[in-house]
PDB file of C-alpha atoms in Angstrom:
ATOM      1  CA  UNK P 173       0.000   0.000   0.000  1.00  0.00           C
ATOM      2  CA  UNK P 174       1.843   2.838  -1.109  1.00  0.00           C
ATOM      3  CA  UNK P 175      -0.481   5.619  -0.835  1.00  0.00           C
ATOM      4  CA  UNK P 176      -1.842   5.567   2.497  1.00  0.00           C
ATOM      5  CA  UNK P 177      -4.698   8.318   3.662  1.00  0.00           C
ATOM      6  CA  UNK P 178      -5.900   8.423   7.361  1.00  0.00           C
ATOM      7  CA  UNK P 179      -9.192   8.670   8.153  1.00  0.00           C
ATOM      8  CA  UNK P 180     -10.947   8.663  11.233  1.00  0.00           C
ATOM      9  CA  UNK P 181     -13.845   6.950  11.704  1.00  0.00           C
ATOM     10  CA  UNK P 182     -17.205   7.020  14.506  1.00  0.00           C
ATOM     11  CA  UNK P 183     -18.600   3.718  14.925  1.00  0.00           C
ATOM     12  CA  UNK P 184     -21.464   2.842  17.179  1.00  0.00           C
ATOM     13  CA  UNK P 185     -20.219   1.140  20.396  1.00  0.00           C
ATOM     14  CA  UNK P 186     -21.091  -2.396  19.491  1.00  0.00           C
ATOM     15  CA  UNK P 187     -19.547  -2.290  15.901  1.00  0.00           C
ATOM     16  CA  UNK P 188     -16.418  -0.865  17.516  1.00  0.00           C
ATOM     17  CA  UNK P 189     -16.660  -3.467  20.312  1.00  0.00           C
ATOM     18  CA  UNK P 190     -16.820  -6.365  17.131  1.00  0.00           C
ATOM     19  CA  UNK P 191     -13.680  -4.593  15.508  1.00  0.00           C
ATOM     20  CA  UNK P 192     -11.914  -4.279  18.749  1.00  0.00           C
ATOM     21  CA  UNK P 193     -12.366  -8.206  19.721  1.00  0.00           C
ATOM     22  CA  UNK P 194     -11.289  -9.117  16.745  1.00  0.00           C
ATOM     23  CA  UNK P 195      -8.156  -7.711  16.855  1.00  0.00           C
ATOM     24  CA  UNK P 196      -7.806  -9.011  20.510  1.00  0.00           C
ATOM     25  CA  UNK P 197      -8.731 -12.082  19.349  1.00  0.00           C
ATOM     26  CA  UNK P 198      -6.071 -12.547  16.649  1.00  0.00           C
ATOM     27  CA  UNK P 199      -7.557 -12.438  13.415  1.00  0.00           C
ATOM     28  CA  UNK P 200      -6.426  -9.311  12.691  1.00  0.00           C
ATOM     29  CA  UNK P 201      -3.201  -6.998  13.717  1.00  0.00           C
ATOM     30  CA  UNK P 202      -5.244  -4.111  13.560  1.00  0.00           C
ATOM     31  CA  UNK P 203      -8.497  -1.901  13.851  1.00  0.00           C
ATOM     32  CA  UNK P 204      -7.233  -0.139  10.224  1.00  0.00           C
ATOM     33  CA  UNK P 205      -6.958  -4.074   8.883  1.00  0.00           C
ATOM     34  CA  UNK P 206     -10.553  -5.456  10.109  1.00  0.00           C
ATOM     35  CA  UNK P 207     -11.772  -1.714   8.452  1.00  0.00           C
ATOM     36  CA  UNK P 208      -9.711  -2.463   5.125  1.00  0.00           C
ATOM     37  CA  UNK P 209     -11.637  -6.236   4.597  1.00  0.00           C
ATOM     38  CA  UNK P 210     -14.860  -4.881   5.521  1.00  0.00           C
ATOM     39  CA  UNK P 211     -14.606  -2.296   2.447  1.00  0.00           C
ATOM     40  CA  UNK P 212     -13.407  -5.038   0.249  1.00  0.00           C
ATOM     41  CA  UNK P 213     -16.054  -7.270   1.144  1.00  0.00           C
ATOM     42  CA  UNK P 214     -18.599  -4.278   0.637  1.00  0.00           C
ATOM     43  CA  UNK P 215     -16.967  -3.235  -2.713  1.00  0.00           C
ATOM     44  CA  UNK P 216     -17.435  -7.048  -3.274  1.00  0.00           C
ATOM     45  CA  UNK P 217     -20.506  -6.845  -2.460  1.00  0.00           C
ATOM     46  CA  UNK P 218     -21.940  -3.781  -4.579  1.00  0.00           C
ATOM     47  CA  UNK P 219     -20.372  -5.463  -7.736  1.00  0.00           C
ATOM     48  CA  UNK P 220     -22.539  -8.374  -7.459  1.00  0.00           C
ATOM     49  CA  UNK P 221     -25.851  -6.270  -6.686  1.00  0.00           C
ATOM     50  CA  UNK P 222     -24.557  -4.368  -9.761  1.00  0.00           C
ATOM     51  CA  UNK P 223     -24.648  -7.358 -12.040  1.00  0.00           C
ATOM     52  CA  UNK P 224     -27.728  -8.988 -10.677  1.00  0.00           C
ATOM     53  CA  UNK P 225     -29.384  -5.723 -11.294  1.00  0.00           C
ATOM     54  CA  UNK P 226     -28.167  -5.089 -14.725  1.00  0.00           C
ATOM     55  CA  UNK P 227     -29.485  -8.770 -15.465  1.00  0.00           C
ATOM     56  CA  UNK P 228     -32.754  -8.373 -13.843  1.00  0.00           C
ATOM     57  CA  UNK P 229     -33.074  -5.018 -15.875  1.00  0.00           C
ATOM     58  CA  UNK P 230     -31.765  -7.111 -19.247  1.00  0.00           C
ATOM     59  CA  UNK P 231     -34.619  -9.471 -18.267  1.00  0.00           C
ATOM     60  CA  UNK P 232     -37.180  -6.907 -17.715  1.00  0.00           C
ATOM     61  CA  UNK P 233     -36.255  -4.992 -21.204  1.00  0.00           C
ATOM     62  CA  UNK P 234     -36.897  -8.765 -23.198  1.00  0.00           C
ATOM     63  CA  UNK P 235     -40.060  -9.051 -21.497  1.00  0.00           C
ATOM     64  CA  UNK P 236     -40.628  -6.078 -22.649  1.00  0.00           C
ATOM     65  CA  UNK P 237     -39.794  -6.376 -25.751  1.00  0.00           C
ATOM     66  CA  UNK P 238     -41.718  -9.197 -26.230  1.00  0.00           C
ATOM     67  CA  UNK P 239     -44.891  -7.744 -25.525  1.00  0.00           C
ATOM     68  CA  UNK P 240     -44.260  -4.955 -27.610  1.00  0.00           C
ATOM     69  CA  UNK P 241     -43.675  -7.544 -30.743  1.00  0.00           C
ATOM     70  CA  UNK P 242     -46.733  -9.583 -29.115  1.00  0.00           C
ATOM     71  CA  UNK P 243     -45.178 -12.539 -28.042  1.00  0.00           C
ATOM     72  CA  UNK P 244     -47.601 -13.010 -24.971  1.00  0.00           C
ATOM     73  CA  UNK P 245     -49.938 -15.380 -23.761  1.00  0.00           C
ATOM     74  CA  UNK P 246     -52.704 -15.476 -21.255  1.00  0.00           C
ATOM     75  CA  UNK P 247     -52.218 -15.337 -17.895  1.00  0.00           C
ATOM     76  CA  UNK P 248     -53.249 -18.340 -15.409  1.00  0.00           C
ATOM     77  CA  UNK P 249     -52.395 -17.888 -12.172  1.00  0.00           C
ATOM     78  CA  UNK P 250     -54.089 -21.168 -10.939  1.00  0.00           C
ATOM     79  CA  UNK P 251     -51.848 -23.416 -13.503  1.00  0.00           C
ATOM     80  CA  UNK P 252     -48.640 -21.182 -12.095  1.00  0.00           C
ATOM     81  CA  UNK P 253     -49.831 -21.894  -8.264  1.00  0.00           C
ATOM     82  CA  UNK P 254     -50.279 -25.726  -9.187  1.00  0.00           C
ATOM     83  CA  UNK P 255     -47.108 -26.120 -10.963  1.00  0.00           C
ATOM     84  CA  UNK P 256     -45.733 -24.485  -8.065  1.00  0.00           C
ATOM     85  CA  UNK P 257     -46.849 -26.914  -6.031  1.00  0.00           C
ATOM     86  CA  UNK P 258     -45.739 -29.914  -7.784  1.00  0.00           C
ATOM     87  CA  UNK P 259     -42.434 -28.307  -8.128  1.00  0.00           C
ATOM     88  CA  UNK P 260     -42.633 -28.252  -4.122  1.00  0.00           C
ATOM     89  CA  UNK P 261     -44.141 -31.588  -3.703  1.00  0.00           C
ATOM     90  CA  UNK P 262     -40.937 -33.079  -5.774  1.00  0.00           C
ATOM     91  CA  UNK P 263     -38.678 -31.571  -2.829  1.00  0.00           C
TER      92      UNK P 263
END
């Protein structure tokens, strides 16, 4: 880590009770190291919402599309609740 910045941080007293015991408890050397994997995990994180969302939105945009070119059908909610159920019954 070449370029270094400090920051300070507040933290509610539990989170910084969490961060504190796990230094003290030896899986980490430091309050600045449990802070560093909690970002990565978060940046992590936010990619993956990222993706799912720009899949869900690819997904909406076909259905979309599709019912613009009239590629539809009718609408049963009973035969979607019963293959539900069989779906359910096979687990």
């Amino acid at each position: 880590m070449s370029n270094i910045e400090r920051l300070t941080i507040t933290l509610p007293t539990d989170m910084a009770a969490v961060v504190k015991a796990a230094v003290e408890g030896g899986d980490y050397a430091s309050t600045s190291e449990v802070v560093r994997e909690a970002l990565r995990e978060w940046k992590l994180r936010r990619v993956v919402q990222e993706q799912e969302l720009a899949a869900l939105k690819a997904d909406i945009d076909k259905g979309l599309a599709d019912v613009a070119a009239g590629r539809v059908r009718e609408f049963d909610t009973a035969k979607i609740v019963e293959r539900g159920r069989k779906l359910l019954a096979k687990h």
